[in-house]
Amino acid sequence: MSKKIVILNTGGTLSSVIKENGLAPGLSTEDMQEKLKFVSGNAKLEMIDFWSVDSANIFPEDWAELAKKVSELRTKCDGIVIIHGTDTLAYTASMLSYMLNNINIPVVVTGSQLSMSNPIADAMENCRLAIHMAAAGYPGVFAVFNRKVMLGCRTSKVRSHSFDAFDSINYPVVAEVSAMGMTVNESVIPVRSGAFHLHNKFSDKVFMLKMFPGIHRSMLKSIADQGYKGLYIEAYGIGGMPFLKHDFIGTIEELVQGGMTVLVGTQCRYEGSDLSVYETGQRALQCGVLQAHDMTSEAALTKLMWVLGKTDKPDEIRDYFSVNICNEVTIKGDAMN
């Protein structure tokens, strides 16, 4: 029996056309239908135009709406493919991993570096693999690009022009395509740990800050004064932040004591943070910061938004960041699935 796959089009480069002010989404699923059916194999496709926007225009409230739509569709199909712009694809895939945790069907996010209307585009190959993965039956949220299947919460855009635009960060790819077909590494796919429940509440009072030499602690006070409840800091190396001359860490302690959740990771894309090694990291831990470990920035930021949407109790927030929800993090001492 053929699998029923729903295609949710949200826009992005894949569906773009040349307009007066440059490339912009313009193709509908009706425009794409014939080409998508050509790469769908035996799958039966249902096309839905959900949005038609450049992904730079996608906001957290859109993630909540998208997660709700996927939740509504999950009992009516065998898998879902979301066509999405590449700029914020990793953020969307990460947030959906939390909002749709324990979903019982594959949800596959994909896009392209060139429009489907371009004869040399990567669009059709990405759609082909996304549909194939959606029909394969592995439950969870995945991202597909350049013949790779990645966990949604481990995906990050690492190249701006190349067809090989995305990598799986600090985690093996779920599947790859070669002359042998699609080879799936089932051992790295998260095992469902309970019944599915939609959790699409979030807090948009979250700020991301990248450390740089000369940054002043007054920036932290400004963030707090603007009412932010969560702060994700991309620190140096494995978690370094200044405490001499400008006592950045001392001001972080004031923020934590004032009720702000501060999550610290690294600017380095690979290998993650470890605040236990150096004095600067240990000082930060003593101030009450949480560690991002080896999470991508996209997964860390969206997890902070998602957790603060569920609770404002410090002990519960800390608990959420001490556990691996959807294989988004490897916590020291834990074995990778």
CSV table of N, CA and C in Angstrom, one decimal, residues 93 139 160 187-188 190 199 208 213 219 264 304 318 325 332:
chain,number,residue,atom,x,y,z
A,93,ALA,N,13.5,23.5,12.7
A,93,ALA,CA,13.6,22.0,13.0
A,93,ALA,C,13.9,21.7,14.4
A,139,PRO,N,9.7,7.6,13.3
A,139,PRO,CA,9.1,8.8,13.9
A,139,PRO,C,10.1,9.8,14.4
A,160,SER,N,26.9,29.3,3.2
A,160,SER,CA,25.9,30.2,2.7
A,160,SER,C,25.5,30.0,1.2
A,187,SER,N,20.4,3.4,15.1
A,187,SER,CA,20.8,3.6,16.5
A,187,SER,C,20.9,5.0,17.0
A,188,VAL,N,20.9,6.0,16.1
A,188,VAL,CA,21.0,7.4,16.5
A,188,VAL,C,19.6,8.1,16.4
A,190,PRO,N,16.2,8.9,18.0
A,190,PRO,CA,15.6,8.9,19.4
A,190,PRO,C,14.4,7.9,19.5
A,199,HIS,N,3.2,20.4,22.7
A,199,HIS,CA,3.7,21.4,23.6
A,199,HIS,C,4.2,22.5,22.8
A,208,MET,N,19.9,36.2,22.8
A,208,MET,CA,21.2,35.5,22.5
A,208,MET,C,22.3,36.5,22.4
A,213,PRO,N,35.8,40.4,22.7
A,213,PRO,CA,36.7,41.2,23.6
A,213,PRO,C,36.3,42.6,23.6
A,219,MET,N,25.7,45.8,29.1
A,219,MET,CA,24.8,45.1,28.1
A,219,MET,C,23.9,44.2,28.8
A,264,VAL,N,24.7,28.9,29.1
A,264,VAL,CA,26.0,29.2,28.5
A,264,VAL,C,26.5,28.1,27.6
A,304,LEU,N,15.6,26.9,25.3
A,304,LEU,CA,15.3,27.9,26.3
A,304,LEU,C,14.0,28.6,26.2
A,318,ARG,N,16.0,24.1,35.6
A,318,ARG,CA,17.3,23.4,35.8
A,318,ARG,C,17.1,21.9,35.4
A,325,ILE,N,16.2,15.6,25.9
A,325,ILE,CA,14.7,15.4,25.5
A,325,ILE,C,14.6,14.7,24.2
A,332,LYS,N,27.5,15.3,29.9
A,332,LYS,CA,28.7,14.6,30.4
A,332,LYS,C,28.3,13.4,31.2
